[in-house]
């Protein structure tokens, strides 16, 4: 078993985006491409010799091949042990859980999250640090800088390692330990939630459905919901994980989780419906004929946290990404705890959680989580809701409507324009920036623009500054429009427009969000000249 040093030259554009490096599978399959990125990670993360690395992915096409490369390179670079999920599987929150539990040096997670999978689709990789969370910007920037001047990588010349069975294999100086992907995570969930109460709920008339979208949460949901909590067989739909996710788009939203949505709005709709995404970090929550926006869900979890065994002592604080609605801010105010507004992307929550400044955090993009791990966590959010329902014994719709009565309703919607010409999208953003001085004072219908800016964040823990995080148009009545370009797409640009207004009057809580926001939606088109720049008049996805 010899360590081979192969000379290589940099590949262009290996800059990790919002959630690591995401590219088409074909890009990753180029000889040396993955190796360059992995070596760049190993080169900049410090002295890990003899320590433990966690490796796993969402099981998408190219997962297995990538893991073999990563393991052989880990051995050649001096790791002492790698913990890898059986068959190379670990959901993103489970990987975070394993990194923390076994005090690993860090982990490599293979996923392109909710993006479709298959030979012509997407693949991705990201490095998580010892706290279990995504590497902070300083580290991802260092990785990127290294990819630009890398000249060689190290790999152990050895046969592929068997990953189908639990057990330990020695390769070179390193141990490869294959672990059950579900066990540690399920134990953590059991330590947070009242499994007896949920079991009792599920044994009565209450009916639920969980859509795993043929992605990584299938095995997790079957073990936790059906085996441990006694939900009837068949509660988990699309539960067989496939390397192309069944040809679908495993993004749990009203557009892509079609089967679940049809069921929840059908004649015999279950009481509770939930879905998770490709790598298990996102969640969508539905009641019978009722959709809970992710922003409302975060606020409701925060307001009800004391009902959950893991949070009976209360929560330290909350955080949300800037484009997420301010619903949780109102809960924080009432609870007398801090609320932080961060840029988009989970990595910004890590420092706040490590410093015990926040317990719960979330994003409008179907991501919710807490300090139990350092990733957003789909099944955790589902169990949180089930635990609340088991205690309160009212419907999802009643919980949400009561919440609005108490706190007011934040009408909210996100419009995505996918596959837009990248140059046109940048030009539109530049145009918007050029209008910062001119817009304040202008009115759009009843609403008057108060201020415009490009969101900038100073991390309260390490004082690092992240600027250019999204253009905000803030109105005098508290409503707002946010424009940003996605950092996770792999084709062209995705323009995201986030629209929000606040309604205190319960008489006006029953509107459809698109209707309630229609004047702001129109204003967004006028302010950005979206159609002129991009040729688009209708969004690809509305949430
Ligand atoms: C999108 C969402 C973000 C989220 C990110 C990563 O980013 O808008 O809120 O943090 O995906 O999510 P995941 O890890 O589930 O892929 P962007 O940059 O495309 O807007």
mmCIF file of N, CA and C and ligand atoms in Angstrom, residues 17-20 22 92 111-115 126 134 251-252 277-282 321 323-324 343-347 349 362-367 375-376 414 416 484-489 494 496 498, ligand 1:
data_model
loop_
_atom_site.group_PDB
_atom_site.id
_atom_site.type_symbol
_atom_site.label_atom_id
_atom_site.label_comp_id
_atom_site.label_asym_id
_atom_site.label_seq_id
_atom_site.Cartn_x
_atom_site.Cartn_y
_atom_site.Cartn_z
ATOM 1 N N UNK A 17 -20.033 27.443 -2.713
ATOM 2 C CA UNK A 17 -21.133 28.411 -2.683
ATOM 3 C C UNK A 17 -21.806 28.436 -1.324
ATOM 4 N N UNK A 18 -23.120 28.743 -1.306
ATOM 5 C CA UNK A 18 -23.853 28.835 -0.036
ATOM 6 C C UNK A 18 -23.630 27.589 0.819
ATOM 7 N N UNK A 19 -23.580 26.426 0.186
ATOM 8 C CA UNK A 19 -23.463 25.169 0.945
ATOM 9 C C UNK A 19 -22.436 24.229 0.341
ATOM 10 N N UNK A 20 -21.218 24.701 0.161
ATOM 11 C CA UNK A 20 -20.176 23.817 -0.359
ATOM 12 C C UNK A 20 -20.078 23.888 -1.872
ATOM 13 N N UNK A 22 -20.892 22.722 -5.401
ATOM 14 C CA UNK A 22 -21.922 21.969 -6.128
ATOM 15 C C UNK A 22 -21.735 22.150 -7.619
ATOM 16 N N UNK A 92 -27.296 14.772 6.155
ATOM 17 C CA UNK A 92 -26.473 15.893 6.615
ATOM 18 C C UNK A 92 -26.589 16.097 8.131
ATOM 19 N N UNK A 111 -23.205 15.812 -0.946
ATOM 20 C CA UNK A 111 -24.607 16.065 -1.258
ATOM 21 C C UNK A 111 -24.718 17.305 -2.128
ATOM 22 N N UNK A 112 -25.745 17.325 -2.962
ATOM 23 C CA UNK A 112 -26.127 18.583 -3.597
ATOM 24 C C UNK A 112 -27.541 18.871 -3.123
ATOM 25 N N UNK A 113 -27.797 18.421 -1.884
ATOM 26 C CA UNK A 113 -29.036 18.726 -1.179
ATOM 27 C C UNK A 113 -30.281 18.373 -1.984
ATOM 28 N N UNK A 114 -31.089 19.395 -2.254
ATOM 29 C CA UNK A 114 -32.377 19.181 -2.912
ATOM 30 C C UNK A 114 -32.245 19.147 -4.428
ATOM 31 N N UNK A 115 -31.047 19.376 -4.961
ATOM 32 C CA UNK A 115 -30.897 19.364 -6.423
ATOM 33 C C UNK A 115 -31.059 17.930 -6.941
ATOM 34 N N UNK A 126 -18.994 19.204 0.890
ATOM 35 C CA UNK A 126 -18.643 20.313 1.780
ATOM 36 C C UNK A 126 -17.909 19.776 2.994
ATOM 37 N N UNK A 134 -21.125 23.489 9.156
ATOM 38 C CA UNK A 134 -20.411 23.829 7.929
ATOM 39 C C UNK A 134 -19.227 24.743 8.227
ATOM 40 N N UNK A 251 -36.985 18.458 -3.316
ATOM 41 C CA UNK A 251 -37.041 19.725 -2.609
ATOM 42 C C UNK A 251 -38.434 19.803 -1.980
ATOM 43 N N UNK A 252 -38.507 19.762 -0.665
ATOM 44 C CA UNK A 252 -39.827 19.683 -0.038
ATOM 45 C C UNK A 252 -40.545 21.017 -0.069
ATOM 46 N N UNK A 277 -35.769 16.699 2.318
ATOM 47 C CA UNK A 277 -35.139 16.829 1.009
ATOM 48 C C UNK A 277 -34.068 15.767 0.764
ATOM 49 N N UNK A 278 -33.280 15.953 -0.286
ATOM 50 C CA UNK A 278 -32.268 14.991 -0.706
ATOM 51 C C UNK A 278 -31.383 14.518 0.427
ATOM 52 N N UNK A 279 -30.845 15.442 1.212
ATOM 53 C CA UNK A 279 -29.882 15.067 2.258
ATOM 54 C C UNK A 279 -30.453 15.179 3.673
ATOM 55 N N UNK A 280 -31.750 15.428 3.774
ATOM 56 C CA UNK A 280 -32.400 15.346 5.081
ATOM 57 C C UNK A 280 -32.256 16.556 5.975
ATOM 58 N N UNK A 281 -31.866 17.699 5.408
ATOM 59 C CA UNK A 281 -31.748 18.850 6.309
ATOM 60 C C UNK A 281 -32.933 19.813 6.204
ATOM 61 N N UNK A 282 -33.766 19.637 5.192
ATOM 62 C CA UNK A 282 -34.918 20.542 5.065
ATOM 63 C C UNK A 282 -36.211 19.847 5.501
ATOM 64 N N UNK A 321 -32.234 33.706 8.937
ATOM 65 C CA UNK A 321 -31.514 34.368 7.855
ATOM 66 C C UNK A 321 -32.287 35.626 7.468
ATOM 67 N N UNK A 323 -33.486 36.955 4.694
ATOM 68 C CA UNK A 323 -34.728 36.939 3.917
ATOM 69 C C UNK A 323 -35.887 36.216 4.608
ATOM 70 N N UNK A 324 -35.631 35.484 5.671
ATOM 71 C CA UNK A 324 -36.690 34.780 6.401
ATOM 72 C C UNK A 324 -37.628 35.808 7.045
ATOM 73 N N UNK A 343 -26.816 36.347 7.282
ATOM 74 C CA UNK A 343 -26.962 36.119 5.836
ATOM 75 C C UNK A 343 -27.506 34.716 5.554
ATOM 76 N N UNK A 344 -27.926 34.494 4.342
ATOM 77 C CA UNK A 344 -28.425 33.181 3.932
ATOM 78 C C UNK A 344 -27.326 32.126 4.010
ATOM 79 N N UNK A 345 -27.671 30.955 4.499
ATOM 80 C CA UNK A 345 -26.709 29.855 4.587
ATOM 81 C C UNK A 345 -26.521 29.441 6.041
ATOM 82 N N UNK A 346 -26.519 28.146 6.268
ATOM 83 C CA UNK A 346 -26.498 27.654 7.647
ATOM 84 C C UNK A 346 -25.207 27.974 8.373
ATOM 85 N N UNK A 347 -24.121 28.146 7.615
ATOM 86 C CA UNK A 347 -22.819 28.336 8.279
ATOM 87 C C UNK A 347 -22.810 29.543 9.222
ATOM 88 N N UNK A 349 -24.990 30.362 11.394
ATOM 89 C CA UNK A 349 -25.587 30.093 12.702
ATOM 90 C C UNK A 349 -24.589 29.430 13.669
ATOM 91 N N UNK A 362 -33.417 29.236 11.875
ATOM 92 C CA UNK A 362 -34.111 28.747 10.695
ATOM 93 C C UNK A 362 -34.022 29.691 9.526
ATOM 94 N N UNK A 363 -34.392 29.123 8.377
ATOM 95 C CA UNK A 363 -34.394 29.883 7.133
ATOM 96 C C UNK A 363 -35.733 29.665 6.436
ATOM 97 N N UNK A 364 -36.091 30.643 5.624
ATOM 98 C CA UNK A 364 -37.352 30.530 4.897
ATOM 99 C C UNK A 364 -37.349 29.364 3.912
ATOM 100 N N UNK A 365 -36.160 28.886 3.578
ATOM 101 C CA UNK A 365 -36.014 27.848 2.555
ATOM 102 C C UNK A 365 -36.220 26.456 3.139
ATOM 103 N N UNK A 366 -37.175 26.304 4.024
ATOM 104 C CA UNK A 366 -37.542 25.005 4.591
ATOM 105 C C UNK A 366 -36.434 24.413 5.462
ATOM 106 N N UNK A 367 -35.668 25.280 6.098
ATOM 107 C CA UNK A 367 -34.608 24.800 6.986
ATOM 108 C C UNK A 367 -34.860 25.268 8.410
ATOM 109 N N UNK A 375 -26.398 21.623 11.924
ATOM 110 C CA UNK A 375 -26.973 21.677 10.587
ATOM 111 C C UNK A 375 -28.467 21.854 10.765
ATOM 112 N N UNK A 376 -29.137 22.302 9.723
ATOM 113 C CA UNK A 376 -30.589 22.248 9.813
ATOM 114 C C UNK A 376 -30.985 20.776 9.752
ATOM 115 N N UNK A 414 -41.811 33.672 -1.468
ATOM 116 C CA UNK A 414 -40.554 33.761 -2.227
ATOM 117 C C UNK A 414 -40.841 33.373 -3.666
ATOM 118 N N UNK A 416 -39.001 32.419 -7.170
ATOM 119 C CA UNK A 416 -37.718 32.023 -7.767
ATOM 120 C C UNK A 416 -37.812 32.055 -9.280
ATOM 121 N N UNK A 484 -31.991 38.549 -4.153
ATOM 122 C CA UNK A 484 -30.638 37.990 -4.116
ATOM 123 C C UNK A 484 -30.493 36.905 -5.175
ATOM 124 N N UNK A 485 -29.238 36.598 -5.495
ATOM 125 C CA UNK A 485 -28.972 35.521 -6.433
ATOM 126 C C UNK A 485 -28.594 34.287 -5.642
ATOM 127 N N UNK A 486 -29.124 33.150 -6.062
ATOM 128 C CA UNK A 486 -28.829 31.894 -5.370
ATOM 129 C C UNK A 486 -27.340 31.575 -5.435
ATOM 130 N N UNK A 487 -26.854 30.961 -4.367
ATOM 131 C CA UNK A 487 -25.462 30.495 -4.351
ATOM 132 C C UNK A 487 -25.385 28.986 -4.416
ATOM 133 N N UNK A 488 -26.483 28.326 -4.786
ATOM 134 C CA UNK A 488 -26.451 26.857 -4.809
ATOM 135 C C UNK A 488 -26.764 26.259 -6.176
ATOM 136 N N UNK A 489 -27.178 27.070 -7.122
ATOM 137 C CA UNK A 489 -27.560 26.523 -8.427
ATOM 138 C C UNK A 489 -26.340 26.062 -9.214
ATOM 139 N N UNK A 494 -30.142 31.789 -10.503
ATOM 140 C CA UNK A 494 -31.497 31.782 -9.962
ATOM 141 C C UNK A 494 -31.695 33.090 -9.221
ATOM 142 N N UNK A 496 -33.814 35.176 -6.694
ATOM 143 C CA UNK A 496 -34.828 34.967 -5.657
ATOM 144 C C UNK A 496 -35.360 36.334 -5.213
ATOM 145 N N UNK A 498 -37.902 37.892 -2.364
ATOM 146 C CA UNK A 498 -38.626 37.578 -1.130
ATOM 147 C C UNK A 498 -39.511 38.765 -0.796
HETATM 148 C C1 LIG B 1 -30.478 28.020 -0.645
HETATM 149 C C2 LIG B 1 -31.384 28.637 0.397
HETATM 150 C C3 LIG B 1 -30.621 28.863 1.683
HETATM 151 C C4 LIG B 1 -29.971 27.570 2.147
HETATM 152 C C5 LIG B 1 -29.150 27.003 1.020
HETATM 153 C C6 LIG B 1 -28.579 25.666 1.338
HETATM 154 O O1 LIG B 1 -29.419 28.886 -0.919
HETATM 155 O O2 LIG B 1 -31.928 29.840 -0.068
HETATM 156 O O3 LIG B 1 -31.493 29.368 2.661
HETATM 157 O O4 LIG B 1 -29.158 27.797 3.256
HETATM 158 O O5 LIG B 1 -29.955 26.828 -0.129
HETATM 159 O O6 LIG B 1 -29.581 24.759 1.627
HETATM 160 P P1 LIG B 1 -29.283 23.224 1.454
HETATM 161 O O7 LIG B 1 -28.107 22.953 2.314
HETATM 162 O O8 LIG B 1 -30.548 22.530 1.902
HETATM 163 O O9 LIG B 1 -29.012 23.093 0.003
HETATM 164 P P2 LIG B 1 -29.390 29.814 -2.200
HETATM 165 O O10 LIG B 1 -28.053 30.455 -2.153
HETATM 166 O O11 LIG B 1 -29.637 28.906 -3.378
HETATM 167 O O12 LIG B 1 -30.537 30.758 -2.020
#
